[in-house]
Structures are given as structure tokens and as C-alpha cells.
Short mmCIF file of C-alpha atoms in Angstrom, two decimals:
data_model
loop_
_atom_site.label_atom_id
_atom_site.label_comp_id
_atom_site.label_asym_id
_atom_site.label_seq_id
_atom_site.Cartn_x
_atom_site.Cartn_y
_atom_site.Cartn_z
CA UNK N 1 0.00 0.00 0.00
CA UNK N 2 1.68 3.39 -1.10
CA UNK N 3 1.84 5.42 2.06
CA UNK N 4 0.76 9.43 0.93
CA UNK N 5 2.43 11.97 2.98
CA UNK N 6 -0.18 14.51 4.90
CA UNK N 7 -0.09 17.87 3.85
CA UNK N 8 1.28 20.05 6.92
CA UNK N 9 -1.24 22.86 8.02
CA UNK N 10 -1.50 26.04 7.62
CA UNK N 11 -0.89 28.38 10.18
CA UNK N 12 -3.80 30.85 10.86
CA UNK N 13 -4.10 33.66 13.27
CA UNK N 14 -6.41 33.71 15.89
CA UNK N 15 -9.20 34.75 16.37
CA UNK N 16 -10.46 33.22 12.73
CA UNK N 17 -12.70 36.58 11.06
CA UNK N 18 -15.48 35.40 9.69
CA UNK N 19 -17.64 37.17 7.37
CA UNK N 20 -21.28 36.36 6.68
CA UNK N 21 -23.39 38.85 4.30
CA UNK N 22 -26.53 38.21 2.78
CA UNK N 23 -30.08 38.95 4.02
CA UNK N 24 -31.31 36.96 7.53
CA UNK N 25 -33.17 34.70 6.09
CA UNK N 26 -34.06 30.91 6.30
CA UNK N 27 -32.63 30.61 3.18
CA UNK N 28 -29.44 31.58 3.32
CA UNK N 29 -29.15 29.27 6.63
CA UNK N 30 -26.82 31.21 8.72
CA UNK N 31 -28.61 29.34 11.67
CA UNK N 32 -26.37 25.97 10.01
CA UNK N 33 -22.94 28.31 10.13
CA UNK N 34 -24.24 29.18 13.73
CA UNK N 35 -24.48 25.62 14.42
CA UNK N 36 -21.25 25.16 12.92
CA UNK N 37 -19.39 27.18 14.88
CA UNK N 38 -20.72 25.36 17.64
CA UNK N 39 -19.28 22.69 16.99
CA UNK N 40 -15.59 23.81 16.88
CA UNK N 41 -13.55 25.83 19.38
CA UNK N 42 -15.67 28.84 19.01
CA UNK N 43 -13.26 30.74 20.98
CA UNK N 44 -11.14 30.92 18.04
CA UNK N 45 -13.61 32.15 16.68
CA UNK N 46 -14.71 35.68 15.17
CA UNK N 47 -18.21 36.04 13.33
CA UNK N 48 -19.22 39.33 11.62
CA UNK N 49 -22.86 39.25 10.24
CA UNK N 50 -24.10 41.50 7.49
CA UNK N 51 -27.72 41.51 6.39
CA UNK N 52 -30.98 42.86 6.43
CA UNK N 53 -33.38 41.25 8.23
CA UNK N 54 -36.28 39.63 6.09
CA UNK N 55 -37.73 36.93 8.34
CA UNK N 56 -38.05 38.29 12.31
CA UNK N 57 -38.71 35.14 13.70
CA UNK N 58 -35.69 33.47 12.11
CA UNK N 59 -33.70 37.05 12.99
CA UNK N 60 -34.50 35.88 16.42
CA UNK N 61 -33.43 31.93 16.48
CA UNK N 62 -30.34 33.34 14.86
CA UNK N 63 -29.66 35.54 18.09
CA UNK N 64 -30.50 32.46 20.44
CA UNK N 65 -27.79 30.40 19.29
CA UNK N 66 -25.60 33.27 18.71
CA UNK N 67 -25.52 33.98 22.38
CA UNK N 68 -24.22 31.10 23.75
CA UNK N 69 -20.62 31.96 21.15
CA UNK N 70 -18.23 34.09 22.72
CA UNK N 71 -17.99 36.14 19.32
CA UNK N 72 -20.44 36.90 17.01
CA UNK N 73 -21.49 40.61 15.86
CA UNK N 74 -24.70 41.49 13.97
CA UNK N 75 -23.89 44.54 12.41
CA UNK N 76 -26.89 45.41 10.00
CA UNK N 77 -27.68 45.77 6.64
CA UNK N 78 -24.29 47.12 3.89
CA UNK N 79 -25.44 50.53 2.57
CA UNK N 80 -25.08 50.07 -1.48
CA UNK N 81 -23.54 53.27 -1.80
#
């Protein structure tokens, strides 16, 4: 069997920026990048969201699992201009 040599990583700074931007919307399923997140060392962690809100209830859910990560900013809608 031909042994294949792993690829070393890459070294990243911490905290990890994340960007999210699109409208808050089931669609788009930031509530799965949320849950994501959760999943890893969220403390490592930064999480920038972007987007107008187009479904309140969902805006909401989003915020509920938002809270329990150490880092994650809902900043509001990009102007265009």
C-alpha cells in the first residue's frame, strides 16, 4: 500500500474573522454556520454578520444560538452606496 504523505497545516491567526453577508433569512441558513461554529472551538472564533433582516422570527433563532458563542457581531444591513 503506497503510504501518501499529509499535507502540513497552515498556520492561521487567531481569532479566525469570519464574514457572513446576505439577508437573515431561512434561506441563506446562517442558523447551520451558527451551528457550525458550535461545533468547533468557538473561541477561536470571530463572526461578523451582514444583512438585512427579512424573516423576524428566524432574525430571532439566529440571536438564540448566537448567544451562547463568545464572538459573534450582527452589524446590520451594507449601505449600497
Amino acid at each position: 500500500k503506497e503510504q501518501v504523505n499529509a499535507v502540513p497545516p497552515i498556520p492561521v491567526a487567531y481569532p479566525l474573522q469570519l464574514i457572513f453577508i446576505g439577508r437573515i433569512d431561512p434561506l441563506k441558513g446562517l442558523d447551520i454556520l451558527l451551528r457550525a461554529i458550535k461545533k468547533v472551538d468557538a473561541s477561536q472564533i470571530e463572526l461578523h454578520i451582514y444583512g438585512s433582516v427579512t424573516d423576524e422570527s428566524y432574525y430571532q433563532h439566529c440571536q438564540k444560538l448566537a448567544a451562547s458563542l463568545p464572538a459573534v457581531y450582527f452589524k446590520g444591513a451594507l449601505s449600497r452606496t
